[in-house]
PDB file of C-alpha atoms in Angstrom:
ATOM      1  CA  UNK B   1       0.022   0.022   0.146  1.00 45.00           C
ATOM      2  CA  UNK B   2       1.662   3.283  -0.903  1.00 50.00           C
ATOM      3  CA  UNK B   3       2.438   5.741   1.847  1.00 46.00           C
ATOM      4  CA  UNK B   4      -0.155   7.958   0.878  1.00 55.00           C
ATOM      5  CA  UNK B   5      -3.022   5.127   1.070  1.00 59.00           C
ATOM      6  CA  UNK B   6      -3.560   4.261   4.471  1.00 77.00           C
ATOM      7  CA  UNK B   7      -6.708   2.969   6.084  1.00 78.00           C
ATOM      8  CA  UNK B   8      -7.109   6.729   7.820  1.00 92.00           C
ATOM      9  CA  UNK B   9      -6.503   8.380   4.416  1.00 93.00           C
ATOM     10  CA  UNK B  10      -8.773   6.073   2.649  1.00 94.00           C
ATOM     11  CA  UNK B  11     -11.591   6.801   5.344  1.00 96.00           C
ATOM     12  CA  UNK B  12     -10.873  10.241   5.311  1.00 96.00           C
ATOM     13  CA  UNK B  13     -11.229  10.498   1.338  1.00 97.00           C
ATOM     14  CA  UNK B  14     -14.407   8.522   1.429  1.00 97.00           C
ATOM     15  CA  UNK B  15     -15.899  10.791   4.284  1.00 97.00           C
ATOM     16  CA  UNK B  16     -14.801  13.911   2.226  1.00 98.00           C
ATOM     17  CA  UNK B  17     -16.358  12.862  -0.875  1.00 98.00           C
ATOM     18  CA  UNK B  18     -19.631  12.305   1.030  1.00 98.00           C
ATOM     19  CA  UNK B  19     -19.224  15.492   2.840  1.00 98.00           C
ATOM     20  CA  UNK B  20     -18.450  17.693  -0.707  1.00 98.00           C
ATOM     21  CA  UNK B  21     -21.845  15.981  -1.979  1.00 98.00           C
ATOM     22  CA  UNK B  22     -23.610  16.764   1.065  1.00 96.00           C
ATOM     23  CA  UNK B  23     -23.041  20.410   0.462  1.00 96.00           C
ATOM     24  CA  UNK B  24     -24.055  20.438  -3.439  1.00 95.00           C
ATOM     25  CA  UNK B  25     -27.370  20.227  -5.070  1.00 93.00           C
ATOM     26  CA  UNK B  26     -28.734  16.430  -5.207  1.00 89.00           C
ATOM     27  CA  UNK B  27     -28.282  16.429  -9.091  1.00 89.00           C
ATOM     28  CA  UNK B  28     -24.342  17.931  -8.832  1.00 95.00           C
ATOM     29  CA  UNK B  29     -21.567  16.021  -9.163  1.00 97.00           C
ATOM     30  CA  UNK B  30     -17.686  16.555  -7.904  1.00 98.00           C
ATOM     31  CA  UNK B  31     -14.289  15.334  -9.428  1.00 97.00           C
ATOM     32  CA  UNK B  32     -12.059  12.939  -7.206  1.00 97.00           C
ATOM     33  CA  UNK B  33      -9.619  15.652  -7.466  1.00 97.00           C
ATOM     34  CA  UNK B  34     -12.006  17.721  -5.267  1.00 97.00           C
ATOM     35  CA  UNK B  35     -11.663  15.366  -2.485  1.00 97.00           C
ATOM     36  CA  UNK B  36      -7.896  14.826  -2.863  1.00 97.00           C
ATOM     37  CA  UNK B  37      -7.440  18.902  -2.475  1.00 97.00           C
ATOM     38  CA  UNK B  38      -9.672  18.907   0.567  1.00 96.00           C
ATOM     39  CA  UNK B  39      -7.450  15.984   2.225  1.00 95.00           C
ATOM     40  CA  UNK B  40      -4.115  16.959   0.658  1.00 92.00           C
ATOM     41  CA  UNK B  41      -3.660  20.310   0.368  1.00 84.00           C
ATOM     42  CA  UNK B  42      -0.724  21.304  -2.244  1.00 88.00           C
ATOM     43  CA  UNK B  43      -0.002  17.636  -1.890  1.00 89.00           C
ATOM     44  CA  UNK B  44      -3.270  16.342  -3.254  1.00 94.00           C
ATOM     45  CA  UNK B  45      -1.813  14.913  -6.671  1.00 94.00           C
ATOM     46  CA  UNK B  46      -0.278  12.055  -4.984  1.00 94.00           C
ATOM     47  CA  UNK B  47      -3.768  11.214  -3.681  1.00 95.00           C
ATOM     48  CA  UNK B  48      -5.626  11.289  -6.813  1.00 95.00           C
ATOM     49  CA  UNK B  49      -5.392   7.263  -6.889  1.00 94.00           C
ATOM     50  CA  UNK B  50      -6.546   7.055  -3.266  1.00 95.00           C
ATOM     51  CA  UNK B  51      -9.268   9.378  -4.022  1.00 97.00           C
ATOM     52  CA  UNK B  52     -10.397   7.241  -7.016  1.00 96.00           C
ATOM     53  CA  UNK B  53     -10.285   4.123  -5.313  1.00 96.00           C
ATOM     54  CA  UNK B  54     -12.470   5.543  -2.158  1.00 97.00           C
ATOM     55  CA  UNK B  55     -14.879   6.259  -5.021  1.00 98.00           C
ATOM     56  CA  UNK B  56     -14.824   2.945  -5.979  1.00 97.00           C
ATOM     57  CA  UNK B  57     -15.421   1.665  -2.492  1.00 97.00           C
ATOM     58  CA  UNK B  58     -18.492   3.915  -2.002  1.00 98.00           C
ATOM     59  CA  UNK B  59     -19.860   2.872  -5.644  1.00 97.00           C
ATOM     60  CA  UNK B  60     -19.298  -0.991  -3.839  1.00 97.00           C
ATOM     61  CA  UNK B  61     -21.710   0.382  -0.851  1.00 96.00           C
ATOM     62  CA  UNK B  62     -24.248   1.660  -3.179  1.00 96.00           C
ATOM     63  CA  UNK B  63     -23.745   5.481  -1.579  1.00 96.00           C
ATOM     64  CA  UNK B  64     -22.424   7.051  -5.197  1.00 97.00           C
ATOM     65  CA  UNK B  65     -22.023   6.494  -8.774  1.00 97.00           C
ATOM     66  CA  UNK B  66     -19.208   7.180 -11.194  1.00 98.00           C
ATOM     67  CA  UNK B  67     -20.049   9.084 -14.456  1.00 97.00           C
ATOM     68  CA  UNK B  68     -18.428  10.054 -17.555  1.00 96.00           C
ATOM     69  CA  UNK B  69     -20.391  12.588 -19.964  1.00 94.00           C
ATOM     70  CA  UNK B  70     -23.269  12.251 -17.374  1.00 93.00           C
ATOM     71  CA  UNK B  71     -23.797   8.682 -17.632  1.00 95.00           C
ATOM     72  CA  UNK B  72     -23.121   6.150 -15.326  1.00 95.00           C
ATOM     73  CA  UNK B  73     -19.709   3.843 -15.977  1.00 96.00           C
ATOM     74  CA  UNK B  74     -18.091   1.173 -14.006  1.00 95.00           C
ATOM     75  CA  UNK B  75     -14.935   2.531 -12.488  1.00 94.00           C
ATOM     76  CA  UNK B  76     -12.819  -0.522 -13.562  1.00 93.00           C
ATOM     77  CA  UNK B  77     -13.080   0.357 -17.019  1.00 93.00           C
ATOM     78  CA  UNK B  78     -13.530   3.932 -17.192  1.00 93.00           C
ATOM     79  CA  UNK B  79     -10.387   5.972 -18.573  1.00 92.00           C
ATOM     80  CA  UNK B  80      -9.830   9.195 -18.442  1.00 92.00           C
ATOM     81  CA  UNK B  81     -11.659  11.967 -16.122  1.00 95.00           C
ATOM     82  CA  UNK B  82     -14.548  10.550 -14.300  1.00 97.00           C
ATOM     83  CA  UNK B  83     -17.384  12.295 -11.753  1.00 98.00           C
ATOM     84  CA  UNK B  84     -18.883  11.042  -8.620  1.00 98.00           C
ATOM     85  CA  UNK B  85     -22.427  11.888  -7.682  1.00 97.00           C
ATOM     86  CA  UNK B  86     -25.099  10.454  -5.439  1.00 96.00           C
ATOM     87  CA  UNK B  87     -27.115   7.738  -6.728  1.00 90.00           C
ATOM     88  CA  UNK B  88     -30.164   8.925  -8.745  1.00 80.00           C
ATOM     89  CA  UNK B  89     -33.503   7.091  -8.187  1.00 75.00           C
TER      90      UNK B  89
END
Protein backbone atom coordinates (compact mmCIF):
# COMPACT_ATOMS: atom_id res chain seq x y z
CA UNK A 1 0.00 0.00 0.00
CA UNK A 2 1.50 3.39 -0.96
CA UNK A 3 2.45 5.68 1.89
CA UNK A 4 -0.37 8.06 1.03
CA UNK A 5 -2.94 5.28 1.01
CA UNK A 6 -3.45 4.18 4.58
CA UNK A 7 -6.69 3.02 6.18
CA UNK A 8 -6.94 6.46 7.84
CA UNK A 9 -6.45 8.27 4.55
CA UNK A 10 -8.92 5.97 2.81
CA UNK A 11 -11.58 6.75 5.42
CA UNK A 12 -10.85 10.50 5.23
CA UNK A 13 -11.22 10.49 1.46
CA UNK A 14 -14.48 8.54 1.59
CA UNK A 15 -15.88 10.91 4.22
CA UNK A 16 -14.71 13.95 2.29
CA UNK A 17 -16.39 12.73 -0.91
CA UNK A 18 -19.68 12.32 0.95
CA UNK A 19 -19.34 15.68 2.70
CA UNK A 20 -18.60 17.49 -0.57
CA UNK A 21 -21.63 15.88 -2.19
CA UNK A 22 -23.79 16.82 0.80
CA UNK A 23 -22.86 20.48 0.26
CA UNK A 24 -24.02 20.42 -3.35
CA UNK A 25 -27.36 20.05 -5.07
CA UNK A 26 -28.58 16.43 -5.30
CA UNK A 27 -27.98 16.49 -9.06
CA UNK A 28 -24.43 17.85 -8.79
CA UNK A 29 -21.20 15.93 -9.22
CA UNK A 30 -17.67 16.29 -7.89
CA UNK A 31 -14.31 15.30 -9.28
CA UNK A 32 -12.05 12.95 -7.33
CA UNK A 33 -9.56 15.83 -7.32
CA UNK A 34 -11.99 17.87 -5.21
CA UNK A 35 -11.65 15.32 -2.40
CA UNK A 36 -7.90 14.96 -2.93
CA UNK A 37 -7.47 18.75 -2.71
CA UNK A 38 -9.60 18.98 0.42
CA UNK A 39 -7.56 16.29 2.18
CA UNK A 40 -4.08 16.82 0.73
CA UNK A 41 -3.84 20.60 0.26
CA UNK A 42 -0.78 21.30 -1.92
CA UNK A 43 0.09 17.59 -2.11
CA UNK A 44 -3.29 16.60 -3.56
CA UNK A 45 -1.95 15.11 -6.81
CA UNK A 46 -0.41 12.22 -4.91
CA UNK A 47 -3.86 11.36 -3.56
CA UNK A 48 -5.64 11.04 -6.91
CA UNK A 49 -5.41 7.23 -7.14
CA UNK A 50 -6.49 6.93 -3.50
CA UNK A 51 -9.41 9.28 -4.15
CA UNK A 52 -10.58 7.24 -7.15
CA UNK A 53 -10.28 4.09 -5.03
CA UNK A 54 -12.32 5.72 -2.25
CA UNK A 55 -15.01 6.53 -4.82
CA UNK A 56 -14.95 2.90 -5.94
CA UNK A 57 -15.54 1.69 -2.39
CA UNK A 58 -18.47 4.09 -2.05
CA UNK A 59 -19.89 2.71 -5.31
CA UNK A 60 -19.56 -0.83 -3.95
CA UNK A 61 -21.52 0.24 -0.85
CA UNK A 62 -24.26 1.78 -2.99
CA UNK A 63 -23.66 5.36 -1.84
CA UNK A 64 -22.48 7.01 -5.07
CA UNK A 65 -21.99 6.33 -8.75
CA UNK A 66 -19.23 7.18 -11.19
CA UNK A 67 -20.09 9.04 -14.38
CA UNK A 68 -18.47 10.13 -17.60
CA UNK A 69 -20.34 12.44 -19.91
CA UNK A 70 -23.23 12.40 -17.45
CA UNK A 71 -23.76 8.64 -17.78
CA UNK A 72 -22.95 6.00 -15.14
CA UNK A 73 -19.81 3.98 -15.89
CA UNK A 74 -17.87 1.17 -14.27
CA UNK A 75 -14.82 2.62 -12.54
CA UNK A 76 -12.79 -0.48 -13.43
CA UNK A 77 -13.17 0.21 -17.15
CA UNK A 78 -13.41 4.03 -17.11
CA UNK A 79 -10.52 5.81 -18.78
CA UNK A 80 -9.89 9.50 -18.33
CA UNK A 81 -11.72 12.01 -16.15
CA UNK A 82 -14.61 10.79 -14.03
CA UNK A 83 -17.23 12.49 -11.88
CA UNK A 84 -18.84 11.25 -8.66
CA UNK A 85 -22.52 11.79 -7.81
CA UNK A 86 -25.11 10.49 -5.40
CA UNK A 87 -27.24 7.65 -6.72
CA UNK A 88 -30.26 8.82 -8.61
CA UNK A 89 -33.65 7.21 -8.04
